[in-house]
Amino acid sequence: MSDHIVPVKIYVSVFVVLLVMTATTTAVSGINLGPWNTVVALGIAVFKASLVVLFFMHAKYSPRLTQIVIFGGIFWLAILILITFSDFATRGWLR
Amino acid sequence: MADAATTGAPGAAASRRLQHQFESPAQQKDAASLGMWIFLVTEILFFGGLFLAYTIYRWENARSFAHASLHMDIALGTINTVVLICSSLTMAMAVHSAATGKKRLLIGFLIATMLLGGAFLGIKAVEYTDHIRHHLFPGPGFHYTVPADARAAEMFFSLYFAMTGLHALHMVVGLGLLTTLLVMARRGRFSPEYHTPVEISGLYWHFVDIVWIFLFPLLYLIGRHLK
Amino acid sequence: MSAAVHEPEPQEPRVNYLNATYGIRSWLLTRDHKRIALLYLASITFFFFLGGFFALLIRLELLTPQGDLVQAETYNKLFTMHGVVMIFFFLIPSIPAVLGNFLIPMMIGAKDLAFPRLNLLSWYIYIVGAFFTLWAVVHGGVDTGWTFYTPYSTATSNSQVITTAVGIFITGFSSILTGLNFIVTIHTMRAPGMTWFRLPLFVWSHYATSLIFVLGTPVIAVTVLMVFVERVLHLGLFDPALGGDPILFQHLFWFYSHPAVYIMILPAMGVISEVVTTFSRKNIFGYRIMAYAVISIAVLGFLVWGHHMFVSGQSVYAGMIFSILSFFVAIPSAVKVFNWTATMYKGSISYRTPMLYAFGFIGLFTIGGLTGLFLATLGVNVHVHDTYFIIAHFHYIMVGGAIMGYLGGIHYWWPKISGKLYPEAWARFAALVVFIGFNLTFFPQFILGYLGMPRRYHAYPPEFQVLNVMSTAGASILGAGYIIPMIYLVWSMRYGRNAPANPWGSTGLEWKTTSPPPTDNFAEPPVMTEDPYLYSREEVEIVG
């Protein structure tokens, strides 16, 4: 882990963006966008989570190994969800 | 770089804490940090199983889930999201204070984080009580207004209680960690050279915040556009 | 020979990790990875014999076609407890918790693991989880099969599902923490000069295994938690009556439990690499490929779990994908078998006990692995799923492979661990008994399965009796083969000849220090300046 000390300004800016995005996601959820509601909601969640990981958790300033570990965790979760989902989604494809 | 908050030479505090299997304080710090990140990866997979169940059942019961989620209190949910985001800020500031040797600020931010965490749990308790009173806890006492949707709605609430319950448990553990840090901070154990426990506890706290950042839209917001 | 490595003069081991401190507290509160390894050794040996006891009862019942020894419900409990105990409390911890804990710090030139107290905590967590399972055994056992499929396990079964589930959940954290400890140790605590590609393959294997510990175990943990929650709180997650899907349970279960089998085999492969190089006196053939292979197995192993679910109702399309991926995962394993063989080619082979176990491993793992390809084939799988063919397949790998690797490793490093030499003649005899007993037990089961005998039944058609009797006879011989080392290894601790620092003439840092080692492993921190497995062509006298 680096000894980099993140300036307070960055923390506060990230904090403000997180609050704005929270308000946004709550507001947008009331508008009917059909299937896009889910995409927007998850997209905003991913964006917020990325900010927390990069700045609050110092991932942006961390060694490459840390970044690989983070990526690995997310990738493995994706394997679990996507491959399992592909079973349910393709049940009707072949008799 | 010595600060009033530390005693002795800059490296002394760190070397006093050097465990015998390590060659240097830097190695010890790297190891602790990597260890916590790997533990958080295990937590991603741990919560992941529930997120998988949610994905499958939501896909199979989209409409019913959306209607069930209308029983959530959007105001309380949003407030709780804001509460946790604030707590992440105060936690990050706590780490910053430890890294710059500001003991009083460190203690203040730790307390603030704990208060915000407690507030989150309090609001969750209010929500849970409300749901139970409205017969929305799965099991024999479950009663849903739309009989056709009842099974899927009960599934939604099973996932709701399981996921937020597991999250709340993690918050409680987090509060325990913060309490320990508070005690250590008051005893002057941290310095710019050694504050690893604060950093790695911060990582844990932010992770628990991130889980909620995903739980909130998935559990509270999915039905609103259908109203 | 290995003059380039800075080595301290091996001393008379007056003070070593075994006698440095005395008393039960110095063992139960130890932070020394070597003592923790021995704590694990004692625990898993107990569970091995407990699991073996269940196996004995199973095989006794199967001597006759009728279900006449025990009732069907009791039989269900026997095979369930056999599986649960053997997999979670013996096989998964075995090599990593005993040999991995003991050797990894030494092999990388460190004083201990990164987190010694966490290491001790791992053992205590294991013990607590084991205690819950023992409680379940004593209070009527579990009858769901070790796979505890829903909805039987969550809604119908009247047995100790909850207690066993709690036990497995808790013990899972022991695995997770061990894996975490190993990964951090290998990344951050290698001695100067110990680059990644100078690491012994035993370390690479444990690194790959640890990746699986860390990525897979949490999923079985949450799955067990969901079973608990469904059974106790009636939060219907898998129960069809409550809108749940039992197939979802199977996906979650096998997402861990397939990689789990690689947890059981990769460490054994690490042992084999060490043993084969030593007793062929030759560098490993294709070191880098061997390292990449274990990582590939760990990664690819996460993509094939649906091959346990071909007949479950899973989509045929998904089944096809899982099938082809299962073929792919066989490739790195096969590469390893070829490379061990190539290592032995034109080597100077000596037939010591560890090498005998290595030979057994290579042959039996190959058979088990090849039958895995039969099972990965959708059409064949439909025919032999849930038959004795499956049972033979996984026992060839887990017993013929993993347990032989474990025994080979125990013998190979016994001088280092205990400071004593085991009696070679008895050890060779036992290895032979194990090999014969194993094949007699499990080869007939391939035939039985192919002929259609289903698994998990305590009665069978009379025409299957001859093969079942052969299998039970084999099991008795196998059991004897496992008891013999218990006797002579314990005997050797008191009466065995003292072992020198390097009885086999091996390369590797663990052989540069005394037998047994001092608490801090090395008199002075070592520096690594050369590649591993640099065996010379000179004749070296092997002591022991």
PDB file of N, CA, C and O in Angstrom, chain B residues 123-180:
ATOM      1  N   ILE B 123     -32.302   2.962  11.786  1.00  0.00           N
ATOM      2  CA  ILE B 123     -33.308   3.120  10.744  1.00  0.00           C
ATOM      3  C   ILE B 123     -33.725   1.764  10.193  1.00  0.00           C
ATOM      4  O   ILE B 123     -34.904   1.493   9.929  1.00  0.00           O
ATOM      5  N   LYS B 124     -32.763   0.869  10.037  1.00  0.00           N
ATOM      6  CA  LYS B 124     -33.075  -0.480   9.555  1.00  0.00           C
ATOM      7  C   LYS B 124     -33.996  -1.182  10.544  1.00  0.00           C
ATOM      8  O   LYS B 124     -34.915  -1.900  10.149  1.00  0.00           O
ATOM      9  N   ALA B 125     -33.753  -0.969  11.825  1.00  0.00           N
ATOM     10  CA  ALA B 125     -34.603  -1.610  12.827  1.00  0.00           C
ATOM     11  C   ALA B 125     -36.032  -1.106  12.699  1.00  0.00           C
ATOM     12  O   ALA B 125     -36.999  -1.873  12.804  1.00  0.00           O
ATOM     13  N   VAL B 126     -36.162   0.200  12.455  1.00  0.00           N
ATOM     14  CA  VAL B 126     -37.495   0.771  12.247  1.00  0.00           C
ATOM     15  C   VAL B 126     -38.167   0.125  11.045  1.00  0.00           C
ATOM     16  O   VAL B 126     -39.332  -0.287  11.090  1.00  0.00           O
ATOM     17  N   GLU B 127     -37.401  -0.006   9.960  1.00  0.00           N
ATOM     18  CA  GLU B 127     -37.975  -0.615   8.755  1.00  0.00           C
ATOM     19  C   GLU B 127     -38.399  -2.055   8.993  1.00  0.00           C
ATOM     20  O   GLU B 127     -39.486  -2.472   8.597  1.00  0.00           O
ATOM     21  N   TYR B 128     -37.535  -2.817   9.646  1.00  0.00           N
ATOM     22  CA  TYR B 128     -37.838  -4.223   9.898  1.00  0.00           C
ATOM     23  C   TYR B 128     -39.116  -4.355  10.723  1.00  0.00           C
ATOM     24  O   TYR B 128     -40.003  -5.135  10.431  1.00  0.00           O
ATOM     25  N   THR B 129     -39.190  -3.536  11.780  1.00  0.00           N
ATOM     26  CA  THR B 129     -40.365  -3.611  12.643  1.00  0.00           C
ATOM     27  C   THR B 129     -41.622  -3.319  11.836  1.00  0.00           C
ATOM     28  O   THR B 129     -42.640  -3.997  11.979  1.00  0.00           O
ATOM     29  N   ASP B 130     -41.520  -2.335  10.993  1.00  0.00           N
ATOM     30  CA  ASP B 130     -42.633  -1.967  10.146  1.00  0.00           C
ATOM     31  C   ASP B 130     -43.057  -3.115   9.225  1.00  0.00           C
ATOM     32  O   ASP B 130     -44.235  -3.442   9.102  1.00  0.00           O
ATOM     33  N   HIS B 131     -42.071  -3.735   8.581  1.00  0.00           N
ATOM     34  CA  HIS B 131     -42.380  -4.846   7.675  1.00  0.00           C
ATOM     35  C   HIS B 131     -43.038  -5.993   8.424  1.00  0.00           C
ATOM     36  O   HIS B 131     -44.008  -6.594   7.960  1.00  0.00           O
ATOM     37  N   ILE B 132     -42.489  -6.302   9.601  1.00  0.00           N
ATOM     38  CA  ILE B 132     -43.036  -7.426  10.360  1.00  0.00           C
ATOM     39  C   ILE B 132     -44.470  -7.122  10.780  1.00  0.00           C
ATOM     40  O   ILE B 132     -45.355  -7.976  10.712  1.00  0.00           O
ATOM     41  N   ARG B 133     -44.680  -5.864  11.172  1.00  0.00           N
ATOM     42  CA  ARG B 133     -46.044  -5.479  11.585  1.00  0.00           C
ATOM     43  C   ARG B 133     -47.030  -5.595  10.436  1.00  0.00           C
ATOM     44  O   ARG B 133     -48.205  -5.864  10.628  1.00  0.00           O
ATOM     45  N   HIS B 134     -46.540  -5.405   9.216  1.00  0.00           N
ATOM     46  CA  HIS B 134     -47.418  -5.510   8.053  1.00  0.00           C
ATOM     47  C   HIS B 134     -47.426  -6.921   7.477  1.00  0.00           C
ATOM     48  O   HIS B 134     -47.818  -7.109   6.323  1.00  0.00           O
ATOM     49  N   HIS B 135     -46.975  -7.910   8.268  1.00  0.00           N
ATOM     50  CA  HIS B 135     -47.020  -9.307   7.854  1.00  0.00           C
ATOM     51  C   HIS B 135     -46.199  -9.568   6.601  1.00  0.00           C
ATOM     52  O   HIS B 135     -46.600 -10.360   5.749  1.00  0.00           O
ATOM     53  N   LEU B 136     -45.082  -8.891   6.497  1.00  0.00           N
ATOM     54  CA  LEU B 136     -44.263  -9.081   5.316  1.00  0.00           C
ATOM     55  C   LEU B 136     -42.998  -9.903   5.600  1.00  0.00           C
ATOM     56  O   LEU B 136     -42.129 -10.017   4.750  1.00  0.00           O
ATOM     57  N   PHE B 137     -42.888 -10.450   6.824  1.00  0.00           N
ATOM     58  CA  PHE B 137     -41.755 -11.328   7.092  1.00  0.00           C
ATOM     59  C   PHE B 137     -42.127 -12.729   6.612  1.00  0.00           C
ATOM     60  O   PHE B 137     -43.159 -13.261   7.002  1.00  0.00           O
ATOM     61  N   PRO B 138     -41.285 -13.352   5.759  1.00  0.00           N
ATOM     62  CA  PRO B 138     -41.653 -14.650   5.187  1.00  0.00           C
ATOM     63  C   PRO B 138     -41.850 -15.716   6.256  1.00  0.00           C
ATOM     64  O   PRO B 138     -41.237 -15.665   7.310  1.00  0.00           O
ATOM     65  N   GLY B 139     -42.682 -16.664   5.921  1.00  0.00           N
ATOM     66  CA  GLY B 139     -42.941 -17.734   6.865  1.00  0.00           C
ATOM     67  C   GLY B 139     -44.436 -17.846   7.086  1.00  0.00           C
ATOM     68  O   GLY B 139     -45.236 -17.311   6.331  1.00  0.00           O
ATOM     69  N   PRO B 140     -44.819 -18.514   8.157  1.00  0.00           N
ATOM     70  CA  PRO B 140     -46.248 -18.729   8.409  1.00  0.00           C
ATOM     71  C   PRO B 140     -47.038 -17.431   8.559  1.00  0.00           C
ATOM     72  O   PRO B 140     -48.208 -17.371   8.219  1.00  0.00           O
ATOM     73  N   GLY B 141     -46.386 -16.368   9.019  1.00  0.00           N
ATOM     74  CA  GLY B 141     -47.117 -15.125   9.268  1.00  0.00           C
ATOM     75  C   GLY B 141     -47.204 -14.206   8.066  1.00  0.00           C
ATOM     76  O   GLY B 141     -47.740 -13.103   8.156  1.00  0.00           O
ATOM     77  N   PHE B 142     -46.707 -14.676   6.917  1.00  0.00           N
ATOM     78  CA  PHE B 142     -46.649 -13.800   5.756  1.00  0.00           C
ATOM     79  C   PHE B 142     -48.033 -13.634   5.159  1.00  0.00           C
ATOM     80  O   PHE B 142     -48.751 -14.601   4.940  1.00  0.00           O
ATOM     81  N   HIS B 143     -48.381 -12.369   4.916  1.00  0.00           N
ATOM     82  CA  HIS B 143     -49.674 -12.126   4.280  1.00  0.00           C
ATOM     83  C   HIS B 143     -49.525 -11.006   3.271  1.00  0.00           C
ATOM     84  O   HIS B 143     -49.063  -9.922   3.606  1.00  0.00           O
ATOM     85  N   TYR B 144     -49.911 -11.274   2.033  1.00  0.00           N
ATOM     86  CA  TYR B 144     -49.692 -10.296   0.971  1.00  0.00           C
ATOM     87  C   TYR B 144     -51.018  -9.889   0.356  1.00  0.00           C
ATOM     88  O   TYR B 144     -51.924 -10.697   0.210  1.00  0.00           O
ATOM     89  N   THR B 145     -51.119  -8.640  -0.016  1.00  0.00           N
ATOM     90  CA  THR B 145     -52.408  -8.095  -0.484  1.00  0.00           C
ATOM     91  C   THR B 145     -52.849  -8.665  -1.820  1.00  0.00           C
ATOM     92  O   THR B 145     -54.047  -8.785  -2.083  1.00  0.00           O
ATOM     93  N   VAL B 146     -51.902  -9.018  -2.684  1.00  0.00           N
ATOM     94  CA  VAL B 146     -52.264  -9.554  -3.997  1.00  0.00           C
ATOM     95  C   VAL B 146     -51.961 -11.049  -4.024  1.00  0.00           C
ATOM     96  O   VAL B 146     -50.811 -11.436  -4.208  1.00  0.00           O
ATOM     97  N   PRO B 147     -52.967 -11.901  -3.861  1.00  0.00           N
ATOM     98  CA  PRO B 147     -52.704 -13.346  -3.738  1.00  0.00           C
ATOM     99  C   PRO B 147     -51.923 -13.927  -4.911  1.00  0.00           C
ATOM    100  O   PRO B 147     -51.079 -14.799  -4.731  1.00  0.00           O
ATOM    101  N   ALA B 148     -52.181 -13.435  -6.110  1.00  0.00           N
ATOM    102  CA  ALA B 148     -51.501 -14.001  -7.280  1.00  0.00           C
ATOM    103  C   ALA B 148     -49.997 -13.784  -7.203  1.00  0.00           C
ATOM    104  O   ALA B 148     -49.203 -14.584  -7.698  1.00  0.00           O
ATOM    105  N   ASP B 149     -49.590 -12.707  -6.583  1.00  0.00           N
ATOM    106  CA  ASP B 149     -48.167 -12.363  -6.500  1.00  0.00           C
ATOM    107  C   ASP B 149     -47.511 -12.876  -5.230  1.00  0.00           C
ATOM    108  O   ASP B 149     -46.327 -12.665  -5.022  1.00  0.00           O
ATOM    109  N   ALA B 150     -48.323 -13.517  -4.380  1.00  0.00           N
ATOM    110  CA  ALA B 150     -47.843 -13.766  -3.012  1.00  0.00           C
ATOM    111  C   ALA B 150     -46.551 -14.574  -2.973  1.00  0.00           C
ATOM    112  O   ALA B 150     -45.633 -14.258  -2.215  1.00  0.00           O
ATOM    113  N   ARG B 151     -46.468 -15.655  -3.773  1.00  0.00           N
ATOM    114  CA  ARG B 151     -45.268 -16.487  -3.682  1.00  0.00           C
ATOM    115  C   ARG B 151     -44.024 -15.723  -4.095  1.00  0.00           C
ATOM    116  O   ARG B 151     -42.999 -15.759  -3.419  1.00  0.00           O
ATOM    117  N   ALA B 152     -44.136 -15.002  -5.213  1.00  0.00           N
ATOM    118  CA  ALA B 152     -42.966 -14.246  -5.663  1.00  0.00           C
ATOM    119  C   ALA B 152     -42.627 -13.140  -4.683  1.00  0.00           C
ATOM    120  O   ALA B 152     -41.458 -12.850  -4.426  1.00  0.00           O
ATOM    121  N   ALA B 153     -43.668 -12.516  -4.124  1.00  0.00           N
ATOM    122  CA  ALA B 153     -43.420 -11.442  -3.153  1.00  0.00           C
ATOM    123  C   ALA B 153     -42.727 -11.996  -1.920  1.00  0.00           C
ATOM    124  O   ALA B 153     -41.812 -11.377  -1.358  1.00  0.00           O
ATOM    125  N   GLU B 154     -43.149 -13.198  -1.499  1.00  0.00           N
ATOM    126  CA  GLU B 154     -42.495 -13.787  -0.332  1.00  0.00           C
ATOM    127  C   GLU B 154     -41.029 -14.080  -0.652  1.00  0.00           C
ATOM    128  O   GLU B 154     -40.147 -13.903   0.191  1.00  0.00           O
ATOM    129  N   MET B 155     -40.771 -14.494  -1.891  1.00  0.00           N
ATOM    130  CA  MET B 155     -39.389 -14.708  -2.302  1.00  0.00           C
ATOM    131  C   MET B 155     -38.620 -13.393  -2.241  1.00  0.00           C
ATOM    132  O   MET B 155     -37.490 -13.332  -1.759  1.00  0.00           O
ATOM    133  N   PHE B 156     -39.253 -12.316  -2.727  1.00  0.00           N
ATOM    134  CA  PHE B 156     -38.596 -11.008  -2.674  1.00  0.00           C
ATOM    135  C   PHE B 156     -38.229 -10.665  -1.239  1.00  0.00           C
ATOM    136  O   PHE B 156     -37.116 -10.210  -0.955  1.00  0.00           O
ATOM    137  N   PHE B 157     -39.184 -10.872  -0.344  1.00  0.00           N
ATOM    138  CA  PHE B 157     -38.895 -10.497   1.045  1.00  0.00           C
ATOM    139  C   PHE B 157     -37.896 -11.426   1.709  1.00  0.00           C
ATOM    140  O   PHE B 157     -37.132 -11.013   2.574  1.00  0.00           O
ATOM    141  N   SER B 158     -37.897 -12.688   1.279  1.00  0.00           N
ATOM    142  CA  SER B 158     -36.852 -13.593   1.787  1.00  0.00           C
ATOM    143  C   SER B 158     -35.486 -13.039   1.426  1.00  0.00           C
ATOM    144  O   SER B 158     -34.572 -12.961   2.251  1.00  0.00           O
ATOM    145  N   LEU B 159     -35.342 -12.641   0.156  1.00  0.00           N
ATOM    146  CA  LEU B 159     -34.067 -12.102  -0.277  1.00  0.00           C
ATOM    147  C   LEU B 159     -33.773 -10.779   0.417  1.00  0.00           C
ATOM    148  O   LEU B 159     -32.647 -10.504   0.817  1.00  0.00           O
ATOM    149  N   TYR B 160     -34.808  -9.954   0.584  1.00  0.00           N
ATOM    150  CA  TYR B 160     -34.624  -8.663   1.248  1.00  0.00           C
ATOM    151  C   TYR B 160     -34.071  -8.857   2.654  1.00  0.00           C
ATOM    152  O   TYR B 160     -33.060  -8.258   3.037  1.00  0.00           O
ATOM    153  N   PHE B 161     -34.733  -9.734   3.426  1.00  0.00           N
ATOM    154  CA  PHE B 161     -34.280  -9.912   4.801  1.00  0.00           C
ATOM    155  C   PHE B 161     -32.919 -10.597   4.864  1.00  0.00           C
ATOM    156  O   PHE B 161     -32.067 -10.237   5.684  1.00  0.00           O
ATOM    157  N   ALA B 162     -32.713 -11.572   3.967  1.00  0.00           N
ATOM    158  CA  ALA B 162     -31.421 -12.273   3.984  1.00  0.00           C
ATOM    159  C   ALA B 162     -30.282 -11.309   3.643  1.00  0.00           C
ATOM    160  O   ALA B 162     -29.259 -11.267   4.336  1.00  0.00           O
ATOM    161  N   MET B 163     -30.470 -10.524   2.568  1.00  0.00           N
ATOM    162  CA  MET B 163     -29.373  -9.665   2.119  1.00  0.00           C
ATOM    163  C   MET B 163     -29.132  -8.499   3.060  1.00  0.00           C
ATOM    164  O   MET B 163     -27.991  -8.207   3.426  1.00  0.00           O
ATOM    165  N   THR B 164     -30.220  -7.816   3.463  1.00  0.00           N
ATOM    166  CA  THR B 164     -30.001  -6.686   4.371  1.00  0.00           C
ATOM    167  C   THR B 164     -29.619  -7.178   5.759  1.00  0.00           C
ATOM    168  O   THR B 164     -28.888  -6.492   6.479  1.00  0.00           O
ATOM    169  N   GLY B 165     -30.100  -8.362   6.131  1.00  0.00           N
ATOM    170  CA  GLY B 165     -29.716  -8.923   7.431  1.00  0.00           C
ATOM    171  C   GLY B 165     -28.233  -9.231   7.476  1.00  0.00           C
ATOM    172  O   GLY B 165     -27.525  -8.907   8.429  1.00  0.00           O
ATOM    173  N   LEU B 166     -27.736  -9.866   6.415  1.00  0.00           N
ATOM    174  CA  LEU B 166     -26.315 -10.178   6.351  1.00  0.00           C
ATOM    175  C   LEU B 166     -25.494  -8.883   6.346  1.00  0.00           C
ATOM    176  O   LEU B 166     -24.446  -8.771   6.998  1.00  0.00           O
ATOM    177  N   HIS B 167     -26.013  -7.886   5.602  1.00  0.00           N
ATOM    178  CA  HIS B 167     -25.329  -6.599   5.556  1.00  0.00           C
ATOM    179  C   HIS B 167     -25.279  -5.965   6.945  1.00  0.00           C
ATOM    180  O   HIS B 167     -24.240  -5.465   7.386  1.00  0.00           O
ATOM    181  N   ALA B 168     -26.415  -6.031   7.643  1.00  0.00           N
ATOM    182  CA  ALA B 168     -26.472  -5.433   8.985  1.00  0.00           C
ATOM    183  C   ALA B 168     -25.497  -6.116   9.943  1.00  0.00           C
ATOM    184  O   ALA B 168     -24.829  -5.469  10.751  1.00  0.00           O
ATOM    185  N   LEU B 169     -25.395  -7.434   9.820  1.00  0.00           N
ATOM    186  CA  LEU B 169     -24.430  -8.180  10.640  1.00  0.00           C
ATOM    187  C   LEU B 169     -23.022  -7.651  10.400  1.00  0.00           C
ATOM    188  O   LEU B 169     -22.221  -7.483  11.326  1.00  0.00           O
ATOM    189  N   HIS B 170     -22.717  -7.410   9.126  1.00  0.00           N
ATOM    190  CA  HIS B 170     -21.395  -6.884   8.800  1.00  0.00           C
ATOM    191  C   HIS B 170     -21.193  -5.497   9.365  1.00  0.00           C
ATOM    192  O   HIS B 170     -20.079  -5.126   9.749  1.00  0.00           O
ATOM    193  N   MET B 171     -22.271  -4.706   9.419  1.00  0.00           N
ATOM    194  CA  MET B 171     -22.170  -3.374  10.021  1.00  0.00           C
ATOM    195  C   MET B 171     -21.852  -3.487  11.504  1.00  0.00           C
ATOM    196  O   MET B 171     -21.044  -2.724  12.035  1.00  0.00           O
ATOM    197  N   VAL B 172     -22.500  -4.463  12.163  1.00  0.00           N
ATOM    198  CA  VAL B 172     -22.255  -4.639  13.597  1.00  0.00           C
ATOM    199  C   VAL B 172     -20.788  -4.987  13.841  1.00  0.00           C
ATOM    200  O   VAL B 172     -20.134  -4.449  14.738  1.00  0.00           O
ATOM    201  N   VAL B 173     -20.270  -5.899  13.012  1.00  0.00           N
ATOM    202  CA  VAL B 173     -18.846  -6.242  13.121  1.00  0.00           C
ATOM    203  C   VAL B 173     -17.999  -4.995  12.898  1.00  0.00           C
ATOM    204  O   VAL B 173     -17.019  -4.745  13.605  1.00  0.00           O
ATOM    205  N   GLY B 174     -18.426  -4.192  11.908  1.00  0.00           N
ATOM    206  CA  GLY B 174     -17.695  -2.953  11.638  1.00  0.00           C
ATOM    207  C   GLY B 174     -17.685  -2.032  12.840  1.00  0.00           C
ATOM    208  O   GLY B 174     -16.654  -1.424  13.169  1.00  0.00           O
ATOM    209  N   LEU B 175     -18.821  -1.930  13.520  1.00  0.00           N
ATOM    210  CA  LEU B 175     -18.870  -1.097  14.723  1.00  0.00           C
ATOM    211  C   LEU B 175     -17.928  -1.629  15.791  1.00  0.00           C
ATOM    212  O   LEU B 175     -17.277  -0.867  16.515  1.00  0.00           O
ATOM    213  N   GLY B 176     -17.842  -2.957  15.869  1.00  0.00           N
ATOM    214  CA  GLY B 176     -16.896  -3.556  16.807  1.00  0.00           C
ATOM    215  C   GLY B 176     -15.466  -3.162  16.480  1.00  0.00           C
ATOM    216  O   GLY B 176     -14.666  -2.804  17.357  1.00  0.00           O
ATOM    217  N   LEU B 177     -15.138  -3.210  15.180  1.00  0.00           N
ATOM    218  CA  LEU B 177     -13.787  -2.816  14.756  1.00  0.00           C
ATOM    219  C   LEU B 177     -13.517  -1.368  15.128  1.00  0.00           C
ATOM    220  O   LEU B 177     -12.437  -1.016  15.630  1.00  0.00           O
ATOM    221  N   LEU B 178     -14.520  -0.513  14.881  1.00  0.00           N
ATOM    222  CA  LEU B 178     -14.332   0.912  15.162  1.00  0.00           C
ATOM    223  C   LEU B 178     -14.139   1.154  16.654  1.00  0.00           C
ATOM    224  O   LEU B 178     -13.346   2.014  17.049  1.00  0.00           O
ATOM    225  N   THR B 179     -14.873   0.389  17.460  1.00  0.00           N
ATOM    226  CA  THR B 179     -14.705   0.533  18.904  1.00  0.00           C
ATOM    227  C   THR B 179     -13.267   0.215  19.312  1.00  0.00           C
ATOM    228  O   THR B 179     -12.641   0.943  20.091  1.00  0.00           O
ATOM    229  N   THR B 180     -12.772  -0.871  18.756  1.00  0.00           N
ATOM    230  CA  THR B 180     -11.383  -1.257  19.053  1.00  0.00           C
ATOM    231  C   THR B 180     -10.423  -0.155  18.627  1.00  0.00           C
ATOM    232  O   THR B 180      -9.480   0.194  19.361  1.00  0.00           O
TER     233      THR B 180
END
